[in-house]
């Protein structure tokens, strides 16, 4: 445990700045608001925050269209506000990492404005400009947000490439000047003291230089978004637009840059490709285990097979990183709930994240069980990717307004980005009464889904979060221990060991995902364990592992009674 870096021990909490806390009462979250809530975060028990983009942005991709990499969006405050926030977080032992959007800028970034101004502008080559072909775009590449990946710029007659929205032109990372400019921005924040970066969309940084057409049959793209495709089809579609040579070298450069700073700054990869760990010590420190959350239902089977593959795939010396939700995915409560046992399942999901091996990332609002926001009209949409999908559906695809609207309301990323629900007052205490927040507040704030109400309720989800986060800190093997799956045949409960040779402690974790009691029979070198935690009433603190009765939705953590502590480890704990 002592040999671990801070980011291996930390629990991260993702803040979506626009929706977290509105300090100046204009309907938009900001740094003064975040500053005020730092004590809340400290008391919750998290160790680090990841801020989604806080930079100046026309906000066409909710801030992932950056128009100034060394600034603060005026709606979020000033650079001084940012500094106050950073220092105040550090005073509370909370680290802060920023979102780093390398692949593209906003089309209103001065670099792009210059680049598009003429064919011979010195910044022309900072982006991917090409002549069209046969009266159309240079090739058939698609945008990840639907439609063509090319946009014609009539004044200069050329097309520019955009992996995401047309307002997010891709930078040309083969141009060394681009690299220098971006590394300067990275140094700017590191010099200010930020603790690292979450890297946005690194898979799309390079494109195949010869621009070969992809070979996915056009009818497969009828949906016009990549979403409707199978994994193989998507790989075929994106074959020349993602994971191109050069990314490893670029990540190595960035790693060397940040390693030159003191304090173990961290790089977190959005792209879950384990290859971006490099040799284990020269590219990204951690990358999200997205396959864990890419499932309709979090079943013990799914989790076990995910862990088996994931932990085997990680290059030696690297560290896992687990998450279940973020600003791009439906709310965890809604997605993995069954509509009946949602409260119990939400607790299991947190317990899972905090007991699996690896750094957990939580998303703001999960701690009070925020659910998907259901918007009701087109005008309420703020997610431009959804608006673009609507336009493609009602245009080329010929869907009616009603059909298209229903589809986008059911899929828009706005659903998980609504303002944080602080209390039961109007606007959930996010903004003052009478000020319309930038995205509607989920009405269930009035039904107990708010921080103030849950703070006072010992049985609330929020207090469960506090309790479990506190417990994790006290149990070193939950952080450092090796993971060993137990009873792989069990479909109802998920059980495993966290075995920590250094502290000589081995914990058993059993998570019963079922509403029925389960009997677990463990064949371990010891038959006894001492109860450390259960969310259900238990009479005995000494547990019989040859006949362990698990109550419905029980979360149980126990310490194996092993006399030869520290002598055997790993598989030695399991009887042959
Ligand atoms: C991934 C971000 O999480 C998402 O919100 C964004 O739209 C794309 N990258 C493009 O930057």
CSV table of C-alpha atoms in Angstrom, one decimal, residues 13 16-22 27-29 331 363-366 368 370-373 375 380 382 413-423 426-431 435-445 449-451:
chain,number,residue,atom,x,y,z
A,13,UNK,CA,-15.2,12.0,-8.6
A,16,UNK,CA,-19.4,18.3,-14.8
A,17,UNK,CA,-18.8,22.0,-14.2
A,18,UNK,CA,-21.8,23.3,-15.9
A,19,UNK,CA,-24.2,21.3,-13.7
A,20,UNK,CA,-22.4,21.0,-10.4
A,21,UNK,CA,-23.0,24.2,-8.4
A,22,UNK,CA,-24.1,27.7,-9.6
A,27,UNK,CA,-28.2,29.1,-14.2
A,28,UNK,CA,-24.8,27.7,-15.0
A,29,UNK,CA,-22.4,26.0,-12.7
A,331,UNK,CA,-27.3,7.5,-15.3
A,363,UNK,CA,-19.8,10.6,-11.6
A,364,UNK,CA,-21.4,13.6,-9.8
A,365,UNK,CA,-24.9,12.9,-8.7
A,366,UNK,CA,-24.5,9.1,-8.4
A,368,UNK,CA,-27.8,10.6,-4.3
A,370,UNK,CA,-29.7,10.9,-9.7
A,371,UNK,CA,-31.7,9.4,-12.6
A,372,UNK,CA,-31.9,10.1,-16.3
A,373,UNK,CA,-33.6,13.4,-17.0
A,375,UNK,CA,-36.7,16.0,-21.6
A,380,UNK,CA,-34.8,21.7,-24.3
A,382,UNK,CA,-28.6,21.0,-25.4
A,413,UNK,CA,-26.5,12.8,-23.4
A,414,UNK,CA,-28.5,15.6,-21.7
A,415,UNK,CA,-30.2,12.9,-19.7
A,416,UNK,CA,-27.2,12.5,-17.4
A,417,UNK,CA,-26.0,16.1,-17.4
A,418,UNK,CA,-28.8,17.8,-15.5
A,419,UNK,CA,-28.0,20.1,-12.6
A,420,UNK,CA,-27.0,18.5,-9.3
A,421,UNK,CA,-29.8,18.4,-6.9
A,422,UNK,CA,-28.7,20.1,-3.7
A,423,UNK,CA,-31.9,20.5,-1.7
A,426,UNK,CA,-37.0,25.5,-6.2
A,427,UNK,CA,-34.4,24.5,-8.9
A,428,UNK,CA,-33.1,21.9,-6.4
A,429,UNK,CA,-31.0,24.7,-4.8
A,430,UNK,CA,-28.7,24.6,-7.9
A,431,UNK,CA,-29.7,28.1,-9.0
A,435,UNK,CA,-33.6,31.6,-12.8
A,436,UNK,CA,-33.9,28.8,-15.4
A,437,UNK,CA,-30.8,26.5,-15.2
A,438,UNK,CA,-29.1,25.8,-18.5
A,439,UNK,CA,-30.7,22.3,-18.5
A,440,UNK,CA,-33.9,21.5,-16.6
A,441,UNK,CA,-33.6,20.1,-13.1
A,442,UNK,CA,-34.9,16.6,-12.7
A,443,UNK,CA,-38.2,17.0,-10.9
A,444,UNK,CA,-37.4,14.1,-8.6
A,445,UNK,CA,-35.3,16.5,-6.5
A,449,UNK,CA,-33.3,12.8,-4.6
A,450,UNK,CA,-31.3,15.7,-3.1
A,451,UNK,CA,-28.2,16.2,-1.0
